[in-house]
Amino acid sequence: MLTGLTLTKAREGLAARKFSARELAKAQLDAIARLNPVLNAYITVLPEETVLAAADAADARYAAGTAGLMDGLPIGVKDLFCTKGVRTTAASKMLENFVPPYESTVTANLLKAGAVFLGKTNLDEFAMGSANITSAFGPVASPWKRKDDPSATLVPGGSSGGSSAAVAAGLGLAATGTDTGGSIRQPAAYCGIVGLKPTYGRCSRWGTIAFASSLDQAGPMTRCVADAGLMLEAMAGFDEKDSTCSNRPVPAFSKAVGKSVKGLRVGIPTEYRSPNLPAEVVAMWEQGIAWLKEAGCEIVDVSLPHTKYGLTTYYIIAPAECSSNLARYDGIRFGIRKDAPTLDGVYEATRAAGFGAEVRNRILMGTYVLSAGYYDAYYLKAQKVRTLIKRDFEQAFENVDVLLTPTAPSAAFAQGENMDDPVQMYLNDIFTVPASMAGVPALSVPVGLNGNGLPLGLQVIGKHFDEETVLSIGGALEAAAGFTHLPSVHAGAGA
Ligand code: GLN
């Protein structure tokens, strides 16, 4: 089944001419036509002739022996990456008709490597959320179902929920995501796929619509750990257009998978062992620890004393930066415009019409914590705590190579649950936010199902710019877990 392949297998098949990039792309487009009405994973699907022309060009490169790293591989692109000539909405009414005249660096890198874009995947509005329910283009449905209540529509996680649902259901061999506080890892865990947030600065942010600039990072969402390495290799690299982008060389990440992890030291943060954690999540974590022990790792308890402030400080810093980044949507330069008799009136009417409730909430919070009189008490204080969180990680990494934690405190919930209390929703990010605050790389690997048949993920956190060790450990977990479960809704079902 072409739609069920990993990038690695598809690349091999293309190179051996077992099938063509055109066949691969056509199979994906057919699956999208059939299942996107159910899942709403894509906001925009590219016209068939555009996709097939890109696939034909890839086939020609295979024939000429000049194929790139991602040549002919059909993937989804989160609708937060600007794509030249292709509508880019950030899932907001504000940008519903925005067609960028430029290509983001990450998508340009993927195109250079030969990737075939299928379309733009759905997300929470401006990447703010954990359930993909704040999109102005409607929520995304998870392809997974609860065993005891198959009629409930589950969330795919967020904000990269369109990407995670698409990859899990066979509507793209992989997809790009972005992660500010967990938006690659948590949806990957909810949908039973792999998600990697690289080190801050590994991928250029240029041309990716900004949420919180000191936290935003692009990364791959894939079906296996080796694919995450392969795709990151194509996405990453120095870019002079982003001053925070690193000029370190990009290693051959996919080669890190399958390397022995014998003798590596794995830290277990004691503070994360909360008594409120569901027993099945604890059991999966214990299982992960046992697998790594069997693979020859040494398990060490470590302390990250300030991470308990991670969530509260994140929800000061991220809204502060978002309030500043989103100030540009004023009806003058980008997106929609609502006319009014005065300039202030134009701003007010445009922003009231263009932004949804969650985005407005965050802009208000952010403006408040940055305002004179509150800046020192909230924003400055949060920045200081952020430094302490970063120091916790640095100290832990003097003693261990990686950390292992659950990715999320639960499996996916249903649409409608957790919705009336924003704090309950923000708690989803409890395990993912600290790595974002510290800027270190973190990977989510699917390791098993809970009692209700839903995927659970474990998170591997590594040292700055040491994605390779993270991928090696992730590969060991993947090999031990042998997670091959498919969701109820997927392209191969009934085909
Ligand atoms: N769920 C988090 C938030 O709502 C993280 C989002 C993200 O990483 N983009 O801010």
Short mmCIF file of N, CA and C in Angstrom, two decimals, residues 47-165:
data_model
loop_
_atom_site.label_atom_id
_atom_site.label_comp_id
_atom_site.label_asym_id
_atom_site.label_seq_id
_atom_site.Cartn_x
_atom_site.Cartn_y
_atom_site.Cartn_z
N PRO A 47 -3.62 21.73 -6.43
CA PRO A 47 -4.26 21.16 -7.63
C PRO A 47 -3.48 19.94 -8.12
N GLU A 48 -4.23 18.96 -8.61
CA GLU A 48 -3.63 17.70 -9.05
C GLU A 48 -2.50 17.94 -10.06
N GLU A 49 -2.72 18.88 -10.99
CA GLU A 49 -1.67 19.05 -12.03
C GLU A 49 -0.38 19.59 -11.42
N THR A 50 -0.49 20.41 -10.38
CA THR A 50 0.71 20.95 -9.73
C THR A 50 1.48 19.83 -9.04
N VAL A 51 0.73 18.99 -8.30
CA VAL A 51 1.36 17.90 -7.55
C VAL A 51 2.01 16.91 -8.52
N LEU A 52 1.27 16.55 -9.57
CA LEU A 52 1.80 15.54 -10.50
C LEU A 52 2.97 16.09 -11.30
N ALA A 53 2.97 17.38 -11.58
CA ALA A 53 4.12 17.97 -12.30
C ALA A 53 5.37 17.88 -11.42
N ALA A 54 5.20 18.14 -10.12
CA ALA A 54 6.35 18.04 -9.20
C ALA A 54 6.82 16.59 -9.13
N ALA A 55 5.88 15.64 -9.12
CA ALA A 55 6.24 14.23 -9.06
C ALA A 55 6.97 13.81 -10.34
N ASP A 56 6.49 14.29 -11.49
CA ASP A 56 7.15 13.95 -12.76
C ASP A 56 8.59 14.47 -12.77
N ALA A 57 8.78 15.67 -12.25
CA ALA A 57 10.14 16.23 -12.20
C ALA A 57 11.03 15.35 -11.33
N ALA A 58 10.45 14.82 -10.24
CA ALA A 58 11.22 13.93 -9.36
C ALA A 58 11.57 12.64 -10.10
N ASP A 59 10.59 12.09 -10.82
CA ASP A 59 10.86 10.86 -11.59
C ASP A 59 12.00 11.10 -12.59
N ALA A 60 12.01 12.28 -13.18
CA ALA A 60 13.08 12.58 -14.16
C ALA A 60 14.44 12.61 -13.45
N ARG A 61 14.47 13.13 -12.22
CA ARG A 61 15.75 13.17 -11.50
C ARG A 61 16.20 11.76 -11.11
N TYR A 62 15.24 10.88 -10.75
CA TYR A 62 15.63 9.49 -10.46
C TYR A 62 16.23 8.86 -11.73
N ALA A 63 15.59 9.13 -12.87
CA ALA A 63 16.07 8.55 -14.13
C ALA A 63 17.47 9.07 -14.45
N ALA A 64 17.72 10.34 -14.11
CA ALA A 64 19.02 10.94 -14.42
C ALA A 64 20.07 10.66 -13.35
N GLY A 65 19.63 10.02 -12.25
CA GLY A 65 20.58 9.72 -11.17
C GLY A 65 20.97 10.94 -10.34
N THR A 66 20.09 11.95 -10.31
CA THR A 66 20.43 13.16 -9.55
C THR A 66 19.42 13.41 -8.41
N ALA A 67 18.75 12.33 -7.95
CA ALA A 67 17.69 12.52 -6.95
C ALA A 67 18.24 13.03 -5.62
N GLY A 68 17.50 13.94 -5.00
CA GLY A 68 17.87 14.50 -3.69
C GLY A 68 17.35 13.65 -2.54
N LEU A 69 17.62 14.14 -1.34
CA LEU A 69 17.32 13.41 -0.10
C LEU A 69 15.83 13.05 0.04
N MET A 70 14.95 13.95 -0.39
CA MET A 70 13.50 13.75 -0.22
C MET A 70 12.82 13.61 -1.58
N ASP A 71 13.57 13.23 -2.58
CA ASP A 71 13.01 13.31 -3.94
C ASP A 71 11.79 12.41 -4.13
N GLY A 72 10.71 13.04 -4.63
CA GLY A 72 9.49 12.32 -4.96
C GLY A 72 8.65 11.92 -3.76
N LEU A 73 9.02 12.36 -2.57
CA LEU A 73 8.27 11.96 -1.37
C LEU A 73 7.13 12.95 -1.10
N PRO A 74 5.88 12.49 -1.16
CA PRO A 74 4.74 13.39 -0.99
C PRO A 74 4.44 13.69 0.48
N ILE A 75 4.45 14.95 0.84
CA ILE A 75 4.28 15.34 2.24
C ILE A 75 3.30 16.51 2.39
N GLY A 76 2.79 16.67 3.62
CA GLY A 76 1.95 17.80 3.96
C GLY A 76 2.80 18.90 4.59
N VAL A 77 2.34 20.14 4.45
CA VAL A 77 3.07 21.28 5.03
C VAL A 77 2.11 22.03 5.95
N LYS A 78 2.48 22.16 7.21
CA LYS A 78 1.63 22.90 8.15
C LYS A 78 1.35 24.29 7.60
N ASP A 79 0.12 24.73 7.70
CA ASP A 79 -0.26 25.99 7.06
C ASP A 79 0.22 27.22 7.84
N LEU A 80 1.41 27.07 8.42
CA LEU A 80 2.06 28.19 9.10
C LEU A 80 3.33 28.56 8.35
N PHE A 81 3.75 27.68 7.43
CA PHE A 81 4.94 27.94 6.61
C PHE A 81 4.48 28.68 5.36
N CYS A 82 5.07 29.83 5.08
CA CYS A 82 4.71 30.56 3.88
C CYS A 82 5.18 29.78 2.66
N THR A 83 4.26 29.61 1.70
CA THR A 83 4.57 28.89 0.48
C THR A 83 4.25 29.83 -0.68
N LYS A 84 5.24 30.07 -1.50
CA LYS A 84 5.12 31.06 -2.58
C LYS A 84 3.97 30.72 -3.53
N GLY A 85 3.05 31.65 -3.66
CA GLY A 85 1.93 31.46 -4.59
C GLY A 85 0.85 30.53 -4.08
N VAL A 86 1.02 29.98 -2.88
CA VAL A 86 0.01 29.07 -2.31
C VAL A 86 -0.52 29.69 -1.02
N ARG A 87 -1.83 29.83 -0.94
CA ARG A 87 -2.47 30.45 0.21
C ARG A 87 -1.93 29.91 1.53
N THR A 88 -1.65 30.79 2.45
CA THR A 88 -1.09 30.42 3.76
C THR A 88 -1.90 31.14 4.82
N THR A 89 -2.66 30.38 5.62
CA THR A 89 -3.68 31.03 6.46
C THR A 89 -3.37 31.11 7.94
N ALA A 90 -2.42 30.30 8.45
CA ALA A 90 -2.23 30.15 9.90
C ALA A 90 -3.54 29.75 10.57
N ALA A 91 -4.46 29.17 9.81
CA ALA A 91 -5.78 28.76 10.29
C ALA A 91 -6.56 29.92 10.91
N SER A 92 -6.30 31.12 10.40
CA SER A 92 -6.96 32.32 10.92
C SER A 92 -7.78 32.99 9.83
N LYS A 93 -8.89 33.56 10.25
CA LYS A 93 -9.70 34.37 9.34
C LYS A 93 -8.87 35.57 8.87
N MET A 94 -7.97 36.02 9.77
CA MET A 94 -7.13 37.18 9.46
C MET A 94 -6.38 36.99 8.15
N LEU A 95 -5.92 35.76 7.88
CA LEU A 95 -5.09 35.50 6.70
C LEU A 95 -5.80 34.58 5.70
N GLU A 96 -7.14 34.60 5.71
CA GLU A 96 -7.82 33.58 4.91
C GLU A 96 -7.54 33.71 3.41
N ASN A 97 -7.12 34.90 2.98
CA ASN A 97 -6.82 35.06 1.55
C ASN A 97 -5.37 35.46 1.31
N PHE A 98 -4.50 35.16 2.25
CA PHE A 98 -3.10 35.60 2.13
C PHE A 98 -2.30 34.63 1.24
N VAL A 99 -1.76 35.14 0.16
CA VAL A 99 -0.92 34.33 -0.73
C VAL A 99 0.49 34.92 -0.68
N PRO A 100 1.41 34.25 0.02
CA PRO A 100 2.75 34.83 0.19
C PRO A 100 3.51 34.92 -1.14
N PRO A 101 4.25 36.02 -1.33
CA PRO A 101 5.08 36.13 -2.52
C PRO A 101 6.46 35.49 -2.31
N TYR A 102 6.63 34.77 -1.18
CA TYR A 102 7.93 34.17 -0.90
C TYR A 102 7.74 32.79 -0.27
N GLU A 103 8.83 32.03 -0.24
CA GLU A 103 8.82 30.66 0.27
C GLU A 103 9.61 30.65 1.58
N SER A 104 9.10 30.01 2.63
CA SER A 104 9.86 29.92 3.88
C SER A 104 11.15 29.14 3.63
N THR A 105 12.15 29.37 4.44
CA THR A 105 13.43 28.67 4.24
C THR A 105 13.25 27.16 4.39
N VAL A 106 12.49 26.74 5.41
CA VAL A 106 12.33 25.30 5.64
C VAL A 106 11.66 24.63 4.44
N THR A 107 10.58 25.23 3.91
CA THR A 107 9.92 24.60 2.76
C THR A 107 10.79 24.70 1.52
N ALA A 108 11.54 25.80 1.39
CA ALA A 108 12.46 25.92 0.25
C ALA A 108 13.51 24.80 0.32
N ASN A 109 14.01 24.52 1.53
CA ASN A 109 14.99 23.43 1.69
C ASN A 109 14.39 22.09 1.29
N LEU A 110 13.14 21.87 1.70
CA LEU A 110 12.48 20.60 1.36
C LEU A 110 12.27 20.48 -0.15
N LEU A 111 11.88 21.59 -0.78
CA LEU A 111 11.69 21.56 -2.23
C LEU A 111 13.02 21.29 -2.94
N LYS A 112 14.08 21.90 -2.40
CA LYS A 112 15.41 21.69 -2.98
C LYS A 112 15.80 20.21 -2.89
N ALA A 113 15.36 19.56 -1.81
CA ALA A 113 15.68 18.14 -1.63
C ALA A 113 14.74 17.25 -2.45
N GLY A 114 13.78 17.86 -3.17
CA GLY A 114 12.94 17.09 -4.09
C GLY A 114 11.56 16.73 -3.57
N ALA A 115 11.21 17.15 -2.33
CA ALA A 115 9.91 16.77 -1.76
C ALA A 115 8.76 17.27 -2.63
N VAL A 116 7.68 16.51 -2.62
CA VAL A 116 6.47 16.87 -3.38
C VAL A 116 5.41 17.31 -2.37
N PHE A 117 4.99 18.57 -2.44
CA PHE A 117 3.99 19.06 -1.49
C PHE A 117 2.58 18.70 -1.96
N LEU A 118 1.79 18.18 -1.00
CA LEU A 118 0.41 17.80 -1.29
C LEU A 118 -0.56 18.93 -0.96
N GLY A 119 -0.23 19.69 0.08
CA GLY A 119 -1.13 20.76 0.49
C GLY A 119 -0.73 21.30 1.84
N LYS A 120 -1.60 22.16 2.39
CA LYS A 120 -1.31 22.85 3.64
C LYS A 120 -2.20 22.29 4.75
N THR A 121 -1.58 21.81 5.82
CA THR A 121 -2.35 21.13 6.85
C THR A 121 -2.91 22.09 7.90
N ASN A 122 -4.02 21.67 8.46
CA ASN A 122 -4.77 22.44 9.45
C ASN A 122 -3.99 22.53 10.77
N LEU A 123 -4.34 23.52 11.57
CA LEU A 123 -3.65 23.76 12.85
C LEU A 123 -4.54 24.61 13.73
N ASP A 124 -4.16 24.75 14.99
CA ASP A 124 -4.84 25.73 15.83
C ASP A 124 -4.48 27.12 15.32
N GLU A 125 -5.40 28.07 15.46
CA GLU A 125 -5.17 29.41 14.91
C GLU A 125 -3.84 29.98 15.41
N PHE A 126 -2.99 30.37 14.50
CA PHE A 126 -1.65 30.90 14.81
C PHE A 126 -0.86 29.96 15.74
N ALA A 127 -1.16 28.66 15.67
CA ALA A 127 -0.45 27.61 16.42
C ALA A 127 -0.68 27.70 17.93
N MET A 128 -1.80 28.33 18.33
CA MET A 128 -2.10 28.46 19.76
C MET A 128 -3.16 27.45 20.15
N GLY A 129 -2.72 26.36 20.78
CA GLY A 129 -3.69 25.37 21.23
C GLY A 129 -3.08 24.00 21.34
N SER A 130 -3.86 23.07 21.89
CA SER A 130 -3.37 21.70 22.12
C SER A 130 -4.36 20.67 21.58
N ALA A 131 -5.34 21.10 20.80
CA ALA A 131 -6.38 20.15 20.39
C ALA A 131 -6.88 20.39 18.96
N ASN A 132 -6.29 21.35 18.27
CA ASN A 132 -6.75 21.72 16.93
C ASN A 132 -8.25 22.00 16.88
N ILE A 133 -8.70 22.74 17.89
CA ILE A 133 -10.11 23.14 17.89
C ILE A 133 -10.28 24.64 17.67
N THR A 134 -9.16 25.39 17.60
CA THR A 134 -9.31 26.84 17.46
C THR A 134 -9.13 27.30 16.02
N SER A 135 -9.01 26.37 15.07
CA SER A 135 -8.84 26.74 13.66
C SER A 135 -10.10 27.43 13.13
N ALA A 136 -9.89 28.51 12.38
CA ALA A 136 -11.02 29.18 11.74
C ALA A 136 -11.59 28.33 10.61
N PHE A 137 -10.88 27.26 10.23
CA PHE A 137 -11.34 26.37 9.16
C PHE A 137 -11.94 25.09 9.72
N GLY A 138 -12.31 25.13 10.98
CA GLY A 138 -12.96 23.98 11.61
C GLY A 138 -11.95 23.06 12.27
N PRO A 139 -12.42 22.26 13.25
CA PRO A 139 -11.52 21.37 13.98
C PRO A 139 -11.05 20.21 13.11
N VAL A 140 -9.94 19.59 13.52
CA VAL A 140 -9.47 18.37 12.88
C VAL A 140 -9.95 17.20 13.73
N ALA A 141 -10.42 16.14 13.07
CA ALA A 141 -10.81 14.93 13.81
C ALA A 141 -9.62 13.98 13.83
N SER A 142 -9.38 13.35 14.98
CA SER A 142 -8.34 12.32 15.02
C SER A 142 -8.83 11.10 14.26
N PRO A 143 -7.92 10.42 13.56
CA PRO A 143 -8.34 9.16 12.91
C PRO A 143 -8.52 8.02 13.92
N TRP A 144 -8.13 8.23 15.17
CA TRP A 144 -8.25 7.19 16.21
C TRP A 144 -9.60 7.25 16.89
N LYS A 145 -10.05 6.06 17.37
CA LYS A 145 -11.34 5.99 18.08
C LYS A 145 -11.14 5.28 19.41
N ARG A 146 -11.92 5.69 20.40
CA ARG A 146 -11.93 4.97 21.67
C ARG A 146 -12.64 3.63 21.49
N LYS A 147 -12.07 2.58 22.10
CA LYS A 147 -12.70 1.26 22.00
C LYS A 147 -14.10 1.28 22.61
N ASP A 148 -14.21 1.93 23.78
CA ASP A 148 -15.49 1.85 24.49
C ASP A 148 -16.51 2.89 24.01
N ASP A 149 -16.11 3.79 23.11
CA ASP A 149 -17.05 4.80 22.64
C ASP A 149 -16.62 5.29 21.25
N PRO A 150 -16.76 4.43 20.24
CA PRO A 150 -16.26 4.79 18.91
C PRO A 150 -17.00 5.96 18.28
N SER A 151 -18.11 6.36 18.88
CA SER A 151 -18.85 7.46 18.26
C SER A 151 -18.26 8.82 18.64
N ALA A 152 -17.44 8.88 19.69
CA ALA A 152 -16.86 10.16 20.11
C ALA A 152 -15.77 10.58 19.12
N THR A 153 -15.77 11.86 18.74
CA THR A 153 -14.71 12.37 17.88
C THR A 153 -13.58 12.87 18.77
N LEU A 154 -12.41 12.25 18.62
CA LEU A 154 -11.26 12.63 19.45
C LEU A 154 -10.46 13.73 18.78
N VAL A 155 -9.70 14.48 19.60
CA VAL A 155 -8.84 15.52 19.04
C VAL A 155 -7.51 14.88 18.62
N PRO A 156 -6.86 15.44 17.58
CA PRO A 156 -5.58 14.90 17.12
C PRO A 156 -4.40 15.50 17.89
N GLY A 157 -4.70 16.33 18.91
CA GLY A 157 -3.65 17.12 19.55
C GLY A 157 -3.45 18.41 18.76
N GLY A 158 -2.60 19.28 19.32
CA GLY A 158 -2.39 20.55 18.62
C GLY A 158 -1.07 21.17 19.04
N SER A 159 -0.62 22.16 18.38
CA SER A 159 -1.34 22.81 17.30
C SER A 159 -1.16 22.12 15.95
N SER A 160 -0.16 21.24 15.79
CA SER A 160 0.05 20.63 14.46
C SER A 160 -0.87 19.42 14.28
N GLY A 161 -2.16 19.57 14.57
CA GLY A 161 -3.09 18.45 14.54
C GLY A 161 -3.45 17.99 13.14
N GLY A 162 -3.44 18.91 12.16
CA GLY A 162 -3.70 18.50 10.78
C GLY A 162 -2.56 17.63 10.28
N SER A 163 -1.35 18.00 10.63
CA SER A 163 -0.17 17.22 10.22
C SER A 163 -0.20 15.84 10.87
N SER A 164 -0.49 15.78 12.17
CA SER A 164 -0.44 14.47 12.85
C SER A 164 -1.55 13.56 12.34
N ALA A 165 -2.74 14.12 12.13
CA ALA A 165 -3.85 13.30 11.63
C ALA A 165 -3.55 12.81 10.21
#
